[in-house]
Tab-separated table of C-alpha atoms in Angstrom:
chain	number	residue	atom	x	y	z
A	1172	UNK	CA	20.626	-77.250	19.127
A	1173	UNK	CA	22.998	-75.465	21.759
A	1174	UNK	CA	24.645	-72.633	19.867
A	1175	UNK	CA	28.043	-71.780	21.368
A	1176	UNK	CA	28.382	-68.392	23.420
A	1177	UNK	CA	31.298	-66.916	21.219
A	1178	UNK	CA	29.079	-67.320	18.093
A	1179	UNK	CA	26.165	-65.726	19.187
A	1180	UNK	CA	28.748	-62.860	20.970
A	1181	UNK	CA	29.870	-62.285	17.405
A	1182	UNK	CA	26.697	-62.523	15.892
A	1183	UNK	CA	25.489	-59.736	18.212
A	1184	UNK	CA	28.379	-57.520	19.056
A	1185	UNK	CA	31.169	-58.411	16.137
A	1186	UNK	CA	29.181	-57.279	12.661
A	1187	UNK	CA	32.493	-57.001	11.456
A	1188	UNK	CA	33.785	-60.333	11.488
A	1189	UNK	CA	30.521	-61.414	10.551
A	1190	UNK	CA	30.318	-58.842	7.555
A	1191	UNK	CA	33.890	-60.489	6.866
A	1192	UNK	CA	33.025	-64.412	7.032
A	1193	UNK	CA	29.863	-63.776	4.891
A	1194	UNK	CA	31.923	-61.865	2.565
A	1195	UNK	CA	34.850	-64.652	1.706
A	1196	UNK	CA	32.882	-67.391	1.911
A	1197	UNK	CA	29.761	-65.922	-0.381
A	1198	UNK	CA	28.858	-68.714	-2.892
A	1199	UNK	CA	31.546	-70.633	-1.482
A	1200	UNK	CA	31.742	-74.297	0.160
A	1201	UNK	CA	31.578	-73.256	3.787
A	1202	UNK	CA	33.845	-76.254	4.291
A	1203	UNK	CA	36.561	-75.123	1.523
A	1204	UNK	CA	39.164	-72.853	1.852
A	1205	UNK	CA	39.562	-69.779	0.899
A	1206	UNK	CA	42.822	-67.297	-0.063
A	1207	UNK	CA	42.403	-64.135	1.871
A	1208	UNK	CA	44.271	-61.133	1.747
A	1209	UNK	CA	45.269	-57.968	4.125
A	1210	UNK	CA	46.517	-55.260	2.627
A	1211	UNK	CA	47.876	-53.838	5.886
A	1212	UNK	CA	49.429	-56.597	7.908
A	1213	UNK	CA	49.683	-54.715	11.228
A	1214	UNK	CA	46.104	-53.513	11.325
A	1215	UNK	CA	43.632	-54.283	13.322
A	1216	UNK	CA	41.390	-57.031	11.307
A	1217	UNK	CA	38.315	-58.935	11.649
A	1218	UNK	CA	39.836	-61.742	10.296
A	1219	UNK	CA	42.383	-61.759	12.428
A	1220	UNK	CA	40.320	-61.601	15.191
A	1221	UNK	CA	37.813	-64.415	13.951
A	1222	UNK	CA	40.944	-66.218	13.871
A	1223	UNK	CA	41.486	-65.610	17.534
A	1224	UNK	CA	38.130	-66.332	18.556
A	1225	UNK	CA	38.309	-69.942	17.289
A	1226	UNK	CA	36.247	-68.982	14.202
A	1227	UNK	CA	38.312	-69.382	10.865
A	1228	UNK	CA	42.256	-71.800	10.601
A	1229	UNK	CA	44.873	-71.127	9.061
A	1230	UNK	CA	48.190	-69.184	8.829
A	1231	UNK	CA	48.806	-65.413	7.271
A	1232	UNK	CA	52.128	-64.976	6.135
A	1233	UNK	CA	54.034	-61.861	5.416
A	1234	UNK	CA	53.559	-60.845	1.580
A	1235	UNK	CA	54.432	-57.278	1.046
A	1236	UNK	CA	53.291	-55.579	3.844
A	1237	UNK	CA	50.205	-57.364	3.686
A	1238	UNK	CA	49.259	-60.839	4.896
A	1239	UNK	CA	48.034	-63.914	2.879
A	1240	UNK	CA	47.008	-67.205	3.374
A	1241	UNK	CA	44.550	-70.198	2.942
A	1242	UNK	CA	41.583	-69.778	5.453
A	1243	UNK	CA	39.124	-72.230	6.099
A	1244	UNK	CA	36.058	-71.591	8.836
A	1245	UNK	CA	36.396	-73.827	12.011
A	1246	UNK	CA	32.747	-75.789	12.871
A	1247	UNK	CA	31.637	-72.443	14.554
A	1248	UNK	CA	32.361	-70.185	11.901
A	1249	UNK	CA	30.074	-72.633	9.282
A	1250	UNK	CA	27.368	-72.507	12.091
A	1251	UNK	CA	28.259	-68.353	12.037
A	1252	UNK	CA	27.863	-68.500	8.171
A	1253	UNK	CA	24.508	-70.660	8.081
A	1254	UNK	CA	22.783	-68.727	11.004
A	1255	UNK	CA	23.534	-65.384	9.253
A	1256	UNK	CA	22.385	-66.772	5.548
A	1257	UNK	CA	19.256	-68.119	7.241
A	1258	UNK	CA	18.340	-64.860	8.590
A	1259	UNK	CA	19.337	-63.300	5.622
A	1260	UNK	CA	17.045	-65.559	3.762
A	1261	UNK	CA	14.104	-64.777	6.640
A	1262	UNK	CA	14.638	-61.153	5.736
A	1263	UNK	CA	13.939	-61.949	1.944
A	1264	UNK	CA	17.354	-60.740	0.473
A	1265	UNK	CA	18.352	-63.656	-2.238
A	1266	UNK	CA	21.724	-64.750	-2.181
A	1267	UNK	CA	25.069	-62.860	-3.775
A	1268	UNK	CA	28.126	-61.043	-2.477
A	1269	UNK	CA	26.564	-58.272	-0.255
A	1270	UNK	CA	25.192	-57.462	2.873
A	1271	UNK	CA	21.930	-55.910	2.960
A	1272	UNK	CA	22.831	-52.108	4.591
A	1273	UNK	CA	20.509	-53.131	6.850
A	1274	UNK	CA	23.421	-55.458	8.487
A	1275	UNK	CA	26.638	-53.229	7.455
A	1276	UNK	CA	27.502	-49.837	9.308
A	1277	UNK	CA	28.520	-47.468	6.561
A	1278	UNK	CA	29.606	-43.894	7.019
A	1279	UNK	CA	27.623	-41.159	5.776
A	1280	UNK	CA	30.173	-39.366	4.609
A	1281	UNK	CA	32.912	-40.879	3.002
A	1282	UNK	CA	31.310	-44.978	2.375
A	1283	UNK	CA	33.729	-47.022	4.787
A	1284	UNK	CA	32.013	-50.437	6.429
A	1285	UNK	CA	33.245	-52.545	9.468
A	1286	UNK	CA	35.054	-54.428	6.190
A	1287	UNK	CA	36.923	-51.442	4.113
A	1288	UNK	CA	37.688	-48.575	6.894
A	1289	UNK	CA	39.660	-45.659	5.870
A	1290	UNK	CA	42.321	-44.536	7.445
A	1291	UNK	CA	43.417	-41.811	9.825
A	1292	UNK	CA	46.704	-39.313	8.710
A	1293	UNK	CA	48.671	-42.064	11.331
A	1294	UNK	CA	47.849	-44.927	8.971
A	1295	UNK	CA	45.594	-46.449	11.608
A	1296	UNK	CA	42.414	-47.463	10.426
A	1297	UNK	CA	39.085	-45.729	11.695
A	1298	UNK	CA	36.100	-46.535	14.233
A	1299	UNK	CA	33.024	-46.042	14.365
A	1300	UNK	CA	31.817	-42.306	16.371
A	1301	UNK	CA	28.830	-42.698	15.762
A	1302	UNK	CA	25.922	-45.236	14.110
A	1303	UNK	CA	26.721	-44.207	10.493
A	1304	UNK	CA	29.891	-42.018	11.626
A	1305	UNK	CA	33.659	-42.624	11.298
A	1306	UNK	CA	36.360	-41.301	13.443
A	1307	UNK	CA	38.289	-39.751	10.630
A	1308	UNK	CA	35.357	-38.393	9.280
A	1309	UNK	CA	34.037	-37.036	12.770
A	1310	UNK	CA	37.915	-35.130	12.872
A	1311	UNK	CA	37.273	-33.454	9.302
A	1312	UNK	CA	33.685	-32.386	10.303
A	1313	UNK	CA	35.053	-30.946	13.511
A	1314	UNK	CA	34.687	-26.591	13.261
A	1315	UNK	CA	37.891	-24.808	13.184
A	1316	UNK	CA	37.733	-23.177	16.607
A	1317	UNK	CA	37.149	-27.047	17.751
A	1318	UNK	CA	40.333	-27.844	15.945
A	1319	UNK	CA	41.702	-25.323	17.041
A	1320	UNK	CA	41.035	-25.844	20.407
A	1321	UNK	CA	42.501	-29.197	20.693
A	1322	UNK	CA	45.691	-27.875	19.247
A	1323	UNK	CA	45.755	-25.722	22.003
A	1324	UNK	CA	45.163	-28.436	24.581
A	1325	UNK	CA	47.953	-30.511	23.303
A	1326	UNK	CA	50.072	-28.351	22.636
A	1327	UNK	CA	50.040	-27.264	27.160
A	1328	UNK	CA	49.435	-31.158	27.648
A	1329	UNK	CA	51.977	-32.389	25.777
A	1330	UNK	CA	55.502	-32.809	27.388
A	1331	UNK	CA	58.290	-30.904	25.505
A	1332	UNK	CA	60.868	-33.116	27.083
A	1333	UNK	CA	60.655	-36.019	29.406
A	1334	UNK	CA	63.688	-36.769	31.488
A	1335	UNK	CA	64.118	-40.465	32.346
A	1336	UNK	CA	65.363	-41.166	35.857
A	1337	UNK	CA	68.154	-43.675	35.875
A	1338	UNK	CA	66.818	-45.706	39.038
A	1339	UNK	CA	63.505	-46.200	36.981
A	1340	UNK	CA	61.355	-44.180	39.369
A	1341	UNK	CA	59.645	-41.071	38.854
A	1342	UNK	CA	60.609	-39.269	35.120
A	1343	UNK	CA	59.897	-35.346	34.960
A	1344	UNK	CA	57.852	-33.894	32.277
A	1345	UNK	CA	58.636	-30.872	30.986
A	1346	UNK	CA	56.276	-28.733	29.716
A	1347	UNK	CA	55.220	-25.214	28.301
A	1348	UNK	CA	54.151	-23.833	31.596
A	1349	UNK	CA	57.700	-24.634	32.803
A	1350	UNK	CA	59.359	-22.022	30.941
A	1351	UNK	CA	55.948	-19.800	29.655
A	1352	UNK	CA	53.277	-19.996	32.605
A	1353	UNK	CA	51.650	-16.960	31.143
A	1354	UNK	CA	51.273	-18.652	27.582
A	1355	UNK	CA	49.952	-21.756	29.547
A	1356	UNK	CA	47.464	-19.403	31.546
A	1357	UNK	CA	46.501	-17.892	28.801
A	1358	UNK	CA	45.620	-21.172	27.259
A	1359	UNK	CA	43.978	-22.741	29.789
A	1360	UNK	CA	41.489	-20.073	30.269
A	1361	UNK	CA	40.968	-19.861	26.757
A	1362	UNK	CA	40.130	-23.673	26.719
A	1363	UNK	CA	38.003	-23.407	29.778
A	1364	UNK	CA	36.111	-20.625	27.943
A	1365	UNK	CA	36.023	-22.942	24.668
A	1366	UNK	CA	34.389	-25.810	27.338
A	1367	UNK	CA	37.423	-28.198	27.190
């Protein structure tokens, strides 16, 4: 049998849309539907992008700031769902509602998978850093002098006003060295000191 390339892309580089599709359709008919919900409906998803890849039908609507909706899998999300329980089954882990660890990232610190990320302070959900390492975990594990030291570089990078040409051309960004150059001296040899 000829498996399609987007299936075995997923299969390889998408474990969380395939973490997902195992997920709602555990113990299910892979043919029936079935309601999913997001609790954040301008994240970024795996659903949403299994929906985009051809993977899973159906429409989310708008339910209180969330998205819901009937789902069903398309003919490449059953194959999707049957290649992943048959190497689950190869692997000797029986049926049910989870994925073995050995086929779901989890952080070390705080628990989040590719299917329940936490978020950051900006309401944007995390990514992976590292193997078994989230982004907004990486930021809290980060020393103070490191925290520090990005401060620092944002607060000289950062414009303090931008100025918007009216022709559309060029803008001007101002910024701290414009009216301190000694505090933004001072800063940038501290950071180059600090090695960033």
């Amino acid at each position: 049998m000829n498996t399609p390339k987007t299936v075995l892309q997923v299969e390889r580089e998408r474990l969380d849309i395939v973490a997902s599709i195992y997920h709602s359709w555990s113990g299910e008919d892979p043919c029936g539907p079935v309601m999913h919900c997001l609790a954040i409906a301008d994240a970024p998803s795996p659903v949403k992008d299994a929906i985009s890849l051809g993977l899973i039908l159906g429409d989310l609507t708008r339910d209180a700031g969330g998205l819901i909706g009937d789902l069903s899998l398309t003919p490449e999300g059953r194959l999707l769902l049957r290649r992943v329980r048959r190497q689950l089954r190869r692997e000797g882990v029986e049926g049910g509602c989870r994925l073995p660890s050995s086929l779901l990232r989890q952080c070390r610190i705080c628990g989040c998978t590719d299917i329940t990320a936490c978020q950051h302070d900006d309401g944007t959900p995390c990514a992976w850093m590292d193997d078994d390492l989230c982004t907004v975990c990486d930021e809290r594990l980060a020393t103070l002098p490191e925290r520090l030291a990005a401060c620092l570089a944002e607060a000289v990078d950062t414009p303090l006003l931008v100025l918007k040409e009216p022709d559309g051309h060029s803008d001007l960004e101002l910024r701290l060295a414009h009216f301190r150059p000694d505090i933004a001296n001072r800063a940038a040899e501290l950071l180059e000191e600090a090695g960033k």
